[in-house]
C-alpha cells in the first residue's frame, strides 16, 4: 500500500474515532432535557462526560489538522465548499464547549437553564453538521478542475447530504443513551436503557438509508460486507440492551459506527470528493495529497503519537470508570 | 467589501480574540502547576489554596481558548483555501503535530486534573498538571513554527508550482521560530504575572485593616507574579532584540515600516515617537525625538551600519517579486494592478511602539507592586488597586499590538519570500483567499464577532465573580458531619 492510501485510511480512522467518541457525548447533551428530570439528574448526565468530552473533541481537531497535512487539496475543497454548514457547526461547538464549563459557575436556576439549552443545541447541531460534511465528501460537490466549488453557497445542502446529517444525529442519540445506561445508576440508568432500546430501530434508519445510498452509488463488493456488519452490530446492540448488558450494547454500537465509517470511506476511495458536475473533475486522493516526504514525516508522528493517545485516553476512561448517580453529586458551591 | 478584505478582517478579529485567552492559559497553567508542586512538597495549605483559586480562573479562561482555537484551524480551509492548497504540504505538518503530540495531551490531562482531585494519588495528579501545562507550551511551539514558516519559509523546494517540504527539521528549527517562541511564551508569562499581581494585590488591599486568614495566599501570589513579571520583561527585551535583528535580515520592509524609515540612512537613528500622522506624510520624514545611530545598532549590533529605507526597498521588491499582480480573474479587483509593497505605516509604526511601551508599563507595575509590598507592607491609598487594574491590562495590549505588528507588517505577502532564496516560494495575501461569495464571509464575520462579544462579556463576568469570591469561593467549607453512605461523592463535579 502506498502512503497516500495509508493516509486515506488514517484520516478515515481519525474521523471514525471522532464519531465514536464524541458521538456519545453529543448524545448525552442531546438527551439532557429529555432524560434529566431535575437539576441533579442533569448534573449526573453532564458529569458522565465531564472528564472526557474535551479529549474527545480533539479527535475532530486532529482529523481536520491531519487532512490539512496529508491532503491539503481535500481539506481546502471540502472546507471552503461546505462553508456555511461548517460555520454553523463551529458556532455550535463554541457554545457547547463553554457551556459545560460555565453551567455550574453561578448558582441560579435561570443561569443553568440557559446553559442547558446551549448544551442541547450545541449537541444537536454538530452531529448534524459533521454528518452533512462527511456525506458531502462521499456524495460529492459541484467542483471545477481546480477543486473549487462552482455551485452556490448552498451546494452542500441537498436531500442526500441532509440524510447524512440526520443519520449521524440519530446515531449520536442512541449512542448517548446507551452510554448513559452504562455510566449511571438507579432510575436514570433504567430510563436511559429503555430509551436507547426504544429509539434504536427508528433512530438508526437514516444511517442505514445513507449507507444503502452510498453503497448503491459508489460502493464496492467488500463495502457491502462492512454494511452487513453494521446491520448485525445494530441488531446485537438492541438484543444486548434487552438483556441489560449495557457495556456490550455500547461496544456493539462502536462496531456499528466503525463499520459504517469504513463503508462510507471505502466507497469514496480513490476519490476524496466526487464532482457532481463532471466525473472528470472529481478530486482524487492522489491529486489532493501532499508530497511523499511530508507523508513520511507525519507517518512517523502518527505511528508514535497515536498509540500514546489511545493509551492515556484509555487510562482516563479507566480512572473514571465508576457509574455515578444522584447520590454522588456534591452540593453546589460557588462564590456568592 | 470584497471577499479578501472581509476574510482578512475575520482572520484578524478571530486571531486577536483567540490570543486574548491563549497567553493567560499558557502562563497561568505553568504557574498553577508550580503552585501545586509547592503544595505537594511542603504540605503548606497556602499553596493548595493558591492552586485551587488560580486553577479555577484558569479553567474559566481555558474553555474560551479551546473553542476559539477550533475556529482558527478550520478557517484556513474555509476562507483561505487557495493558501491551504499552496502550502498544505509544509504548513499542515506542524498543525497536525500540534494536534497529535500536544493538544491531545493538553485536553486529556486537563480533564484528569479537574476531576482527579482525591481520585488520583497526589503525585500522579500533580503529574497531570505538569503534563497539561507543558503541553500548552508545546502547542505554542508547533503553532509558532507554522507561523514562522509564513514569515520566513525554509525546508522546502519549489516543485510543480508549489512548495514541497524537504526537511521537517529545518521547519521546526527555523531561526525565525526559535526567536519567536521564547518571545511569545515569555509574553504569556508576563500576562499571567500581571494577572497574579493585579488580583492578589487587590485582595491584599481590600482587607488590609482586618486580620485576614488568607493574607499569606495573596502575598505569595503577588510576590510570585511580581518576580515572574520582572524576569519575563528582561527575557522579552533580549528575545525581542534577537527577533528584531532577524527581521531586519528577513523582512527588511517590516522593520523599515516599524520605524517609518523612508530613506536609507547610515547610520540610522531610532524613532522614539512621531508627531503628525505617519501615513499622511506619504513617507516623508515625520520622526521626532530620535536617538542617533540606535537603529543601526538594533539592526546589526553596530552603530555605524546602513539601514535601508522604505523607498529603496520598494524598488528592490519590485525587481525581485514583480511590479504588478498577475492578470488572474481569481484576484478580483487587484488582477493586473500594481503591487503595494508598503504595509500600513500607522499600524506597523504604532503597533511596534505600543507593544514595547505597554510591555515596559507592565514590568514597571510589577516592580512597583513588589517595592510597595516589601516586608509585609500594604499601601493604603486608592492609587494602589487602580494601578494594579491597569497593570493587568497592559501586557494584553502589548501582546495584541505585537501580533498585529507582526502580521500586518508582512503584507502584501501571506508567505513572505525568503530573501536568501528559495525561488518561487512566496504568496501574496490576495492570492490566498477562497473562491467563495462575500455573503458567506459576511455571515461568518458577523456571527463569530457577535458570539465572541457575548462570550467575552460572560467570561469577564465570571472571572470578576470568582476574583471577588476569593478563597472561600473555591474551597467548600469542610462538611460538619459526613454521611457514611456519602463517602463516594465526587470531589469535583460540574
XYZ file of N, CA and C in Angstrom, chain B residues 50-281:
696
model
N -3.754 28.500 46.811
C -3.329 29.193 45.584
C -3.679 28.356 44.359
N -3.355 27.052 44.430
C -3.617 26.175 43.290
C -5.100 26.172 42.938
N -5.941 26.075 43.976
C -7.382 25.993 43.734
C -7.917 27.300 43.156
N -7.482 28.408 43.745
C -8.028 29.690 43.313
C -7.600 30.028 41.882
N -6.304 29.996 41.647
C -5.825 30.364 40.299
C -6.217 29.307 39.288
N -6.312 28.054 39.736
C -6.747 26.981 38.843
C -8.161 27.213 38.341
N -9.019 27.721 39.218
C -10.400 27.982 38.812
C -10.450 29.060 37.739
N -9.696 30.123 37.930
C -9.672 31.180 36.909
C -9.088 30.649 35.601
N -8.093 29.776 35.738
C -7.506 29.159 34.547
C -8.566 28.410 33.753
N -9.435 27.669 34.433
C -10.444 26.870 33.734
C -11.458 27.746 33.006
N -11.879 28.822 33.681
C -12.840 29.721 33.040
C -12.251 30.230 31.718
N -10.981 30.536 31.756
C -10.317 31.086 30.586
C -9.988 30.020 29.544
N -9.615 28.830 30.009
C -9.185 27.774 29.090
C -10.299 27.390 28.117
N -11.543 27.302 28.645
C -12.660 26.897 27.802
C -12.755 27.794 26.566
N -12.594 29.096 26.787
C -12.685 30.029 25.671
C -11.516 29.870 24.703
N -10.345 29.573 25.233
C -9.185 29.380 24.371
C -9.381 28.217 23.421
N -9.940 27.114 23.937
C -10.135 25.928 23.098
C -11.136 26.202 21.987
N -12.298 26.733 22.363
C -13.342 26.863 21.347
C -12.964 27.885 20.278
N -12.219 28.918 20.667
C -11.820 29.872 19.635
C -10.661 29.330 18.797
N -9.948 28.338 19.338
C -8.858 27.720 18.574
C -9.363 26.864 17.424
N -10.485 26.187 17.626
C -11.039 25.367 16.538
C -11.372 26.257 15.343
N -11.901 27.441 15.629
C -12.225 28.372 14.542
C -10.967 28.689 13.743
N -9.863 28.913 14.455
C -8.609 29.229 13.763
C -8.220 28.128 12.787
N -8.286 26.890 13.256
C -7.837 25.786 12.408
C -8.726 25.618 11.178
N -10.041 25.688 11.391
C -10.957 25.456 10.278
C -10.944 26.598 9.273
N -10.616 27.790 9.768
C -10.644 28.962 8.911
C -9.686 28.863 7.723
N -8.558 28.183 7.926
C -7.617 28.044 6.806
C -8.302 27.392 5.614
N -9.039 26.322 5.866
C -9.718 25.643 4.774
C -10.917 26.414 4.269
N -11.624 27.069 5.179
C -12.857 27.744 4.784
C -12.591 29.013 3.990
N -11.853 29.952 4.580
C -11.668 31.242 3.900
C -10.351 31.365 3.142
N -9.388 30.505 3.450
C -8.077 30.630 2.804
C -7.708 29.340 2.084
N -8.643 28.829 1.280
C -8.412 27.512 0.688
C -7.284 27.540 -0.346
N -7.107 28.662 -1.056
C -6.011 28.710 -2.030
C -4.671 28.650 -1.295
N -4.621 29.321 -0.162
C -3.434 29.250 0.684
C -3.203 27.811 1.153
N -4.276 27.172 1.649
C -4.142 25.813 2.171
C -3.636 24.851 1.107
N -4.153 25.001 -0.106
C -3.689 24.125 -1.190
C -2.221 24.361 -1.502
N -1.830 25.650 -1.494
C -0.461 26.002 -1.881
C 0.548 25.517 -0.842
N 0.248 25.719 0.434
C 1.258 25.460 1.462
C 1.008 24.207 2.296
N -0.123 23.512 2.036
C -0.504 22.399 2.902
C 0.612 21.396 3.125
N 1.402 21.169 2.087
C 2.486 20.202 2.152
C 3.435 20.468 3.323
N 3.651 21.743 3.638
C 4.586 22.054 4.714
C 3.886 22.649 5.933
N 2.912 23.516 5.706
C 2.266 24.218 6.817
C 1.378 23.283 7.632
N 0.773 22.303 6.955
C -0.128 21.387 7.647
C 0.599 20.492 8.645
N 1.882 20.172 8.345
C 2.590 19.214 9.199
C 2.715 19.683 10.650
N 3.201 20.901 10.912
C 3.243 21.329 12.317
C 1.854 21.418 12.957
N 0.842 21.749 12.151
C -0.506 21.800 12.727
C -0.964 20.409 13.149
N -0.710 19.420 12.289
C -1.098 18.053 12.632
C -0.304 17.578 13.847
N 0.974 17.947 13.896
C 1.801 17.558 15.051
C 1.266 18.185 16.324
N 0.860 19.437 16.226
C 0.314 20.108 17.405
C -0.861 19.309 17.949
N -1.728 18.856 17.035
C -2.885 18.089 17.473
C -2.488 16.777 18.114
N -1.648 16.013 17.404
C -1.351 14.654 17.859
C -0.448 14.662 19.087
N 0.575 15.509 19.064
C 1.575 15.450 20.132
C 1.192 16.323 21.328
N 0.585 17.498 21.070
C 0.374 18.433 22.175
C -1.078 18.536 22.622
N -1.975 18.747 21.677
C -3.316 19.112 22.098
C -4.080 17.953 22.722
N -3.839 16.749 22.229
C -4.432 15.569 22.866
C -4.003 15.488 24.335
N -2.717 15.688 24.583
C -2.193 15.631 25.947
C -2.862 16.697 26.806
N -2.897 17.914 26.244
C -3.433 19.053 26.965
C -4.872 18.788 27.429
N -5.732 18.388 26.494
C -7.144 18.279 26.838
C -7.413 17.066 27.715
N -6.713 15.960 27.439
C -6.961 14.760 28.231
C -6.497 14.953 29.671
N -5.281 15.496 29.831
C -4.758 15.629 31.186
C -5.411 16.781 31.941
N -5.955 17.734 31.219
C -6.736 18.767 31.917
C -7.973 18.129 32.537
N -8.645 17.255 31.762
C -9.816 16.554 32.296
C -9.438 15.749 33.532
N -8.300 15.062 33.448
C -7.842 14.273 34.596
C -7.530 15.172 35.786
N -6.970 16.332 35.502
C -6.602 17.238 36.586
C -7.843 17.803 37.265
N -8.821 18.243 36.455
C -10.028 18.855 37.030
C -10.765 17.845 37.904
N -10.985 16.662 37.346
C -11.842 15.697 38.037
C -11.066 14.718 38.901
N -9.738 14.812 38.842
C -8.932 13.786 39.514
C -8.551 14.102 40.951
N -8.909 15.310 41.453
C -8.641 15.617 42.872
C -9.241 14.498 43.720
N -8.477 13.923 44.621
C -8.944 12.842 45.505
C -9.109 11.487 44.826
N -9.210 11.478 43.509
C -9.404 10.197 42.837
C -8.051 9.603 42.420
N -7.100 10.494 42.150
C -5.761 10.047 41.760
C -4.814 10.256 42.936
N -3.765 9.421 43.032
C -2.742 9.686 44.045
C -2.157 11.084 43.824
N -1.771 11.724 44.929
C -1.317 13.111 44.875
C -0.277 13.386 43.795
N 0.714 12.492 43.731
C 1.796 12.751 42.796
C 1.379 12.532 41.355
N 0.519 11.557 41.146
C 0.004 11.319 39.791
C -0.825 12.521 39.351
N -1.618 13.015 40.296
C -2.437 14.189 39.995
C -1.573 15.395 39.653
N -0.483 15.545 40.394
C 0.451 16.634 40.097
C 1.072 16.447 38.709
N 1.415 15.207 38.400
C 1.995 14.936 37.082
C 1.012 15.331 35.976
N -0.283 15.135 36.235
C -1.292 15.545 35.247
C -1.240 17.057 35.030
N -1.055 17.809 36.128
C -0.965 19.263 36.000
C 0.220 19.650 35.132
N 1.339 18.970 35.343
C 2.525 19.288 34.548
C 2.359 18.841 33.100
N 1.757 17.683 32.893
C 1.534 17.221 31.517
C 0.689 18.239 30.763
N -0.354 18.697 31.428
C -1.236 19.674 30.808
C -0.500 20.974 30.521
N 0.216 21.483 31.522
C 0.788 22.816 31.328
C 1.955 22.782 30.339
N 2.757 21.722 30.388
C 3.855 21.667 29.414
C 3.322 21.451 28.004
N 2.189 20.735 27.895
C 1.603 20.553 26.566
C 1.104 21.878 25.990
N 0.645 22.800 26.863
C 0.239 24.108 26.318
C 1.448 24.819 25.712
N 2.609 24.654 26.355
C 3.815 25.271 25.808
C 4.207 24.588 24.493
N 4.077 23.261 24.466
C 4.397 22.529 23.230
C 3.455 22.941 22.099
N 2.190 23.136 22.428
C 1.225 23.632 21.433
C 1.722 24.933 20.833
N 2.114 25.840 21.725
C 2.600 27.141 21.260
C 3.783 26.953 20.321
N 4.656 26.010 20.665
C 5.828 25.785 19.825
C 5.433 25.402 18.402
N 4.525 24.431 18.261
C 4.171 23.978 16.910
C 3.439 25.061 16.121
N 2.538 25.758 16.799
C 1.794 26.817 16.101
C 2.743 27.921 15.650
N 3.691 28.265 16.523
C 4.621 29.329 16.153
C 5.592 28.863 15.073
N 5.911 27.571 15.059
C 6.756 27.065 13.969
C 6.012 27.220 12.642
N 4.713 26.936 12.652
C 3.918 27.103 11.430
C 3.867 28.574 11.036
N 3.582 29.428 12.013
C 3.515 30.853 11.707
C 4.867 31.382 11.211
N 5.938 30.919 11.828
C 7.259 31.408 11.426
C 7.592 31.002 10.002
N 7.041 29.856 9.581
C 7.288 29.452 8.196
C 6.648 30.450 7.227
N 5.504 31.017 7.614
C 4.874 32.046 6.769
C 5.732 33.310 6.735
N 6.423 33.578 7.842
C 7.267 34.770 7.912
C 8.589 34.546 7.180
N 9.020 33.296 7.155
C 10.356 33.008 6.623
C 10.409 31.542 6.191
N 9.988 31.260 4.956
C 9.896 29.858 4.525
C 11.267 29.188 4.387
N 11.387 28.034 5.025
C 12.617 27.230 4.944
C 12.211 25.769 4.790
N 13.196 24.921 4.498
C 12.938 23.480 4.475
C 12.079 23.011 3.328
N 12.031 23.810 2.250
C 11.198 23.415 1.119
C 11.941 23.624 -0.199
N 11.425 22.978 -1.230
C 11.855 23.302 -2.596
C 10.588 23.562 -3.408
N 10.786 24.196 -4.565
C 9.629 24.575 -5.361
C 9.444 23.535 -6.464
N 8.374 22.738 -6.358
C 8.130 21.677 -7.331
C 6.704 21.784 -7.840
N 6.511 21.680 -9.138
C 5.176 21.693 -9.740
C 4.301 22.845 -9.235
N 4.877 24.011 -9.138
C 4.078 25.178 -8.813
C 3.767 25.361 -7.342
N 4.309 24.502 -6.467
C 4.101 24.776 -5.041
C 5.250 24.253 -4.194
N 5.365 24.796 -2.968
C 6.461 24.346 -2.122
C 6.259 22.899 -1.684
N 7.352 22.133 -1.757
C 7.338 20.760 -1.243
C 8.319 20.723 -0.082
N 7.880 20.181 1.040
C 8.786 20.123 2.180
C 9.900 19.126 1.891
N 11.135 19.504 2.216
C 12.212 18.510 2.116
C 12.983 18.366 3.428
N 12.635 19.173 4.434
C 13.253 18.965 5.742
C 12.348 19.487 6.854
N 11.748 18.575 7.568
C 10.904 18.970 8.704
C 11.777 19.576 9.795
N 13.002 19.105 9.872
C 13.934 19.613 10.867
C 14.165 21.112 10.653
N 14.355 21.483 9.382
C 14.552 22.907 9.076
C 13.321 23.716 9.458
N 12.141 23.157 9.230
C 10.909 23.882 9.568
C 10.794 24.053 11.079
N 11.130 23.001 11.823
C 10.971 23.059 13.277
C 12.086 23.831 13.976
N 13.225 23.998 13.276
C 14.311 24.772 13.883
C 14.591 26.042 13.089
N 13.606 26.494 12.355
C 13.662 27.775 11.669
C 14.151 28.837 12.652
N 15.184 29.609 12.276
C 15.676 30.582 13.266
C 14.610 31.611 13.627
N 13.705 31.868 12.680
C 12.595 32.779 12.978
C 11.733 32.221 14.106
N 11.497 30.910 14.041
C 10.678 30.263 15.081
C 11.432 30.239 16.407
N 12.716 29.920 16.350
C 13.480 29.814 17.597
C 13.574 31.152 18.310
N 13.440 32.241 17.559
C 13.410 33.552 18.209
C 11.990 33.904 18.653
N 11.001 33.521 17.823
C 9.621 33.914 18.129
C 9.078 33.151 19.331
N 9.480 31.891 19.489
C 8.885 31.060 20.530
C 9.212 31.566 21.939
N 10.498 31.766 22.255
C 10.750 32.289 23.611
C 10.112 33.649 23.834
N 10.079 34.472 22.782
C 9.494 35.799 22.936
C 8.001 35.689 23.254
N 7.305 34.847 22.496
C 5.852 34.741 22.673
C 5.496 34.046 23.980
N 6.229 32.974 24.286
C 5.916 32.244 25.521
C 6.225 33.122 26.735
N 7.318 33.881 26.666
C 7.617 34.793 27.770
C 6.543 35.860 27.877
N 6.051 36.311 26.721
C 4.941 37.266 26.729
C 3.743 36.687 27.476
N 3.539 35.380 27.306
C 2.438 34.713 28.003
C 2.670 34.745 29.516
N 3.916 34.545 29.921
C 4.205 34.616 31.358
C 4.003 36.029 31.894
N 4.308 37.019 31.064
C 4.094 38.406 31.507
C 2.606 38.654 31.749
N 1.764 38.088 30.889
C 0.325 38.250 31.061
C -0.133 37.600 32.363
N 0.289 36.350 32.576
C -0.127 35.639 33.783
C 0.413 36.332 35.028
N 1.627 36.853 34.929
C 2.240 37.514 36.080
C 1.434 38.755 36.473
N 1.076 39.557 35.484
C 0.309 40.770 35.785
C -1.068 40.415 36.348
N -1.609 39.305 35.873
C -2.899 38.820 36.362
C -2.783 38.478 37.849
N -1.723 37.770 38.205
C -1.492 37.412 39.609
C -1.293 38.655 40.464
N -0.425 39.541 40.000
C -0.119 40.747 40.775
C -1.386 41.566 40.974
N -2.136 41.759 39.908
C -3.313 42.619 39.971
C -4.354 42.079 40.929
N -4.699 40.824 40.750
C -5.791 40.266 41.550
C -5.367 40.056 43.003
N -4.162 39.500 43.180
C -3.700 39.267 44.553
C -3.517 40.588 45.289
N -3.002 41.574 44.598
C -2.790 42.875 45.217
C -4.110 43.509 45.635
N -5.097 43.355 44.784
C -6.416 43.914 45.102
C -6.981 43.259 46.365
N -6.829 41.933 46.478
C -7.308 41.243 47.670
C -6.555 41.693 48.921
N -5.248 41.834 48.786
C -4.444 42.295 49.922
C -4.933 43.658 50.398
N -5.133 44.527 49.421
C -5.505 45.909 49.735
C -6.893 45.968 50.356
N -7.816 45.142 49.811
C -9.207 45.226 50.238
C -9.358 44.906 51.734
N -8.602 43.945 52.224
C -8.749 43.577 53.636
C -7.507 43.951 54.434
N -6.912 45.082 54.052
C -5.632 45.448 54.658
C -5.745 45.733 56.151
N -6.956 46.169 56.603
C -7.071 46.559 58.013
C -7.565 45.416 58.897
N -8.028 44.329 58.275
C -8.532 43.216 59.080
C -7.460 42.143 59.185
N -7.658 41.269 60.168
C -6.781 40.107 60.230
C -7.361 39.072 59.262
N -6.804 39.000 58.099
C -7.354 38.115 57.081
C -6.572 36.811 57.066
N -7.309 35.708 57.232
C -6.617 34.412 57.324
C -5.936 34.039 55.995
N -6.367 34.650 54.898
C -5.780 34.281 53.606
C -4.691 35.243 53.142
N -4.272 36.141 54.045
C -3.309 37.143 53.596
C -2.054 36.504 53.003
N -1.606 35.417 53.610
C -0.387 34.764 53.124
C -0.561 34.278 51.687
N -1.788 33.817 51.346
C -2.055 33.351 49.988
C -1.867 34.493 48.995
N -2.466 35.638 49.348
C -2.393 36.771 48.408
C -0.990 37.329 48.329
N -0.306 37.363 49.461
C 1.078 37.865 49.433
C 1.957 37.001 48.539
N 1.857 35.674 48.761
C 2.710 34.784 47.951
C 2.372 34.925 46.474
N 1.081 35.040 46.162
C 0.683 35.164 44.767
C 1.243 36.442 44.168
N 1.130 37.531 44.936
C 1.611 38.806 44.417
C 3.120 38.786 44.200
N 3.831 38.249 45.185
C 5.296 38.226 45.050
C 5.708 37.336 43.875
N 5.042 36.190 43.759
C 5.353 35.295 42.630
C 5.120 36.020 41.307
N 3.943 36.636 41.191
C 3.610 37.343 39.967
C 4.611 38.454 39.680
N 4.956 39.209 40.712
C 5.890 40.318 40.529
C 7.220 39.851 39.988
N 7.762 38.818 40.610
C 9.073 38.344 40.160
C 9.009 37.738 38.766
N 7.957 36.962 38.506
C 7.828 36.383 37.159
C 7.732 37.508 36.124
N 6.978 38.552 36.461
C 6.821 39.664 35.529
C 8.144 40.356 35.231
N 8.937 40.557 36.262
C 10.211 41.252 36.068
C 11.166 40.409 35.231
N 11.264 39.122 35.581
C 12.153 38.248 34.807
C 11.657 38.148 33.367
N 10.325 38.035 33.215
C 9.763 37.927 31.865
C 10.156 39.144 31.043
N 10.094 40.324 31.655
C 10.405 41.515 30.872
C 11.847 41.488 30.393
N 12.747 41.075 31.266
C 14.150 41.001 30.860
C 14.309 40.040 29.680
N 13.659 38.890 29.760
C 13.766 37.920 28.660
C 13.123 38.489 27.391
N 12.013 39.217 27.569
C 11.335 39.787 26.403
C 12.231 40.778 25.675
N 12.985 41.557 26.435
C 13.866 42.535 25.795
C 14.933 41.811 24.977
N 15.538 40.805 25.587
C 16.623 40.092 24.895
C 16.080 39.357 23.664
N 14.979 38.612 23.841
C 14.462 37.843 22.696
C 13.852 38.767 21.647
N 13.279 39.880 22.094
C 12.737 40.835 21.136
C 13.843 41.404 20.274
N 14.977 41.667 20.891
C 16.112 42.191 20.137
C 16.606 41.149 19.122
N 16.642 39.874 19.554
C 17.045 38.806 18.617
C 16.084 38.748 17.437
N 14.787 38.823 17.764
C 13.775 38.760 16.713
C 13.902 39.939 15.765
N 14.139 41.105 16.333
C 14.274 42.304 15.509
C 15.429 42.171 14.534
N 16.556 41.672 15.024
C 17.718 41.541 14.140
C 17.425 40.585 12.986
N 16.733 39.490 13.307
C 16.363 38.556 12.235
C 15.426 39.224 11.232
N 14.521 40.038 11.754
C 13.555 40.683 10.864
C 14.231 41.664 9.920
N 15.229 42.392 10.412
C 15.955 43.301 9.522
C 16.542 42.528 8.353
N 16.959 41.299 8.635
C 17.561 40.458 7.614
C 16.495 39.849 6.700
N 15.422 39.326 7.343
C 14.467 38.501 6.606
C 13.300 39.296 6.050
N 12.871 40.320 6.773
C 11.728 41.125 6.321
C 12.063 42.599 6.502
N 13.056 43.085 5.731
C 13.506 44.469 5.951
C 12.377 45.485 5.843
N 11.397 45.194 4.989
C 10.306 46.151 4.834
C 9.501 46.292 6.120
N 9.333 45.164 6.819
C 8.558 45.224 8.069
C 9.251 46.141 9.072
N 10.576 45.986 9.205
C 11.277 46.785 10.198
C 11.390 48.238 9.757
N 11.574 48.462 8.459
C 11.642 49.849 7.991
C 10.317 50.548 8.272
N 9.204 49.829 8.081
C 7.931 50.498 8.316
C 7.629 50.592 9.806
N 8.192 49.677 10.599
C 8.036 49.820 12.048
C 8.706 51.103 12.521
N 9.732 51.529 11.796
C 10.470 52.721 12.167
C 10.083 53.930 11.330
N 9.143 53.724 10.384
C 8.814 54.784 9.429
C 10.085 55.371 8.818
N 11.003 54.478 8.492
C 12.284 54.900 7.922
C 12.119 54.985 6.404
N 11.917 56.182 5.893
C 11.578 56.303 4.478
C 12.805 56.181 3.587
N 13.879 56.813 4.021
C 15.074 56.794 3.180
C 16.181 56.042 3.889
N 16.991 55.395 3.109
C 18.122 54.680 3.667
C 19.007 55.642 4.458
N 19.397 55.197 5.654
C 20.254 56.054 6.476
C 21.505 55.291 6.885
N 22.580 56.023 7.040
C 23.806 55.401 7.516
C 24.573 56.401 8.339
N 24.677 56.299 9.607
C 23.953 55.367 10.472
C 22.496 55.798 10.621
N 21.643 54.844 11.000
C 20.227 55.138 11.085
C 19.831 55.456 12.512
N 18.943 56.447 12.654
C 18.524 56.820 14.006
C 17.210 56.110 14.347
N 17.019 55.914 15.653
C 15.836 55.212 16.132
C 14.777 56.245 16.484
N 13.564 56.018 16.012
C 12.489 56.957 16.284
C 11.766 56.557 17.558
N 11.721 57.466 18.522
C 11.011 57.157 19.761
C 9.529 57.425 19.577
N 9.186 58.609 19.080
C 7.801 58.955 18.836
C 7.744 59.819 17.588
N 6.600 59.822 16.946
C 6.441 60.681 15.776
C 5.337 61.674 16.068
N 5.537 62.907 15.586
C 4.457 63.879 15.686
C 3.875 64.017 14.300
N 2.580 64.029 14.200
C 1.959 64.035 12.884
C 1.709 62.610 12.458
N 0.836 62.455 11.495
C 0.402 61.125 11.106
C 1.415 60.502 10.155
N 1.919 59.333 10.546
C 2.935 58.697 9.708
C 2.400 58.367 8.322
N 1.082 58.156 8.202
C 0.537 57.775 6.904
C 0.361 58.990 5.992
N -0.098 60.107 6.576
C -0.391 61.275 5.752
C 0.842 61.862 5.102
N 1.985 61.630 5.728
C 3.195 62.286 5.228
C 3.682 61.669 3.922
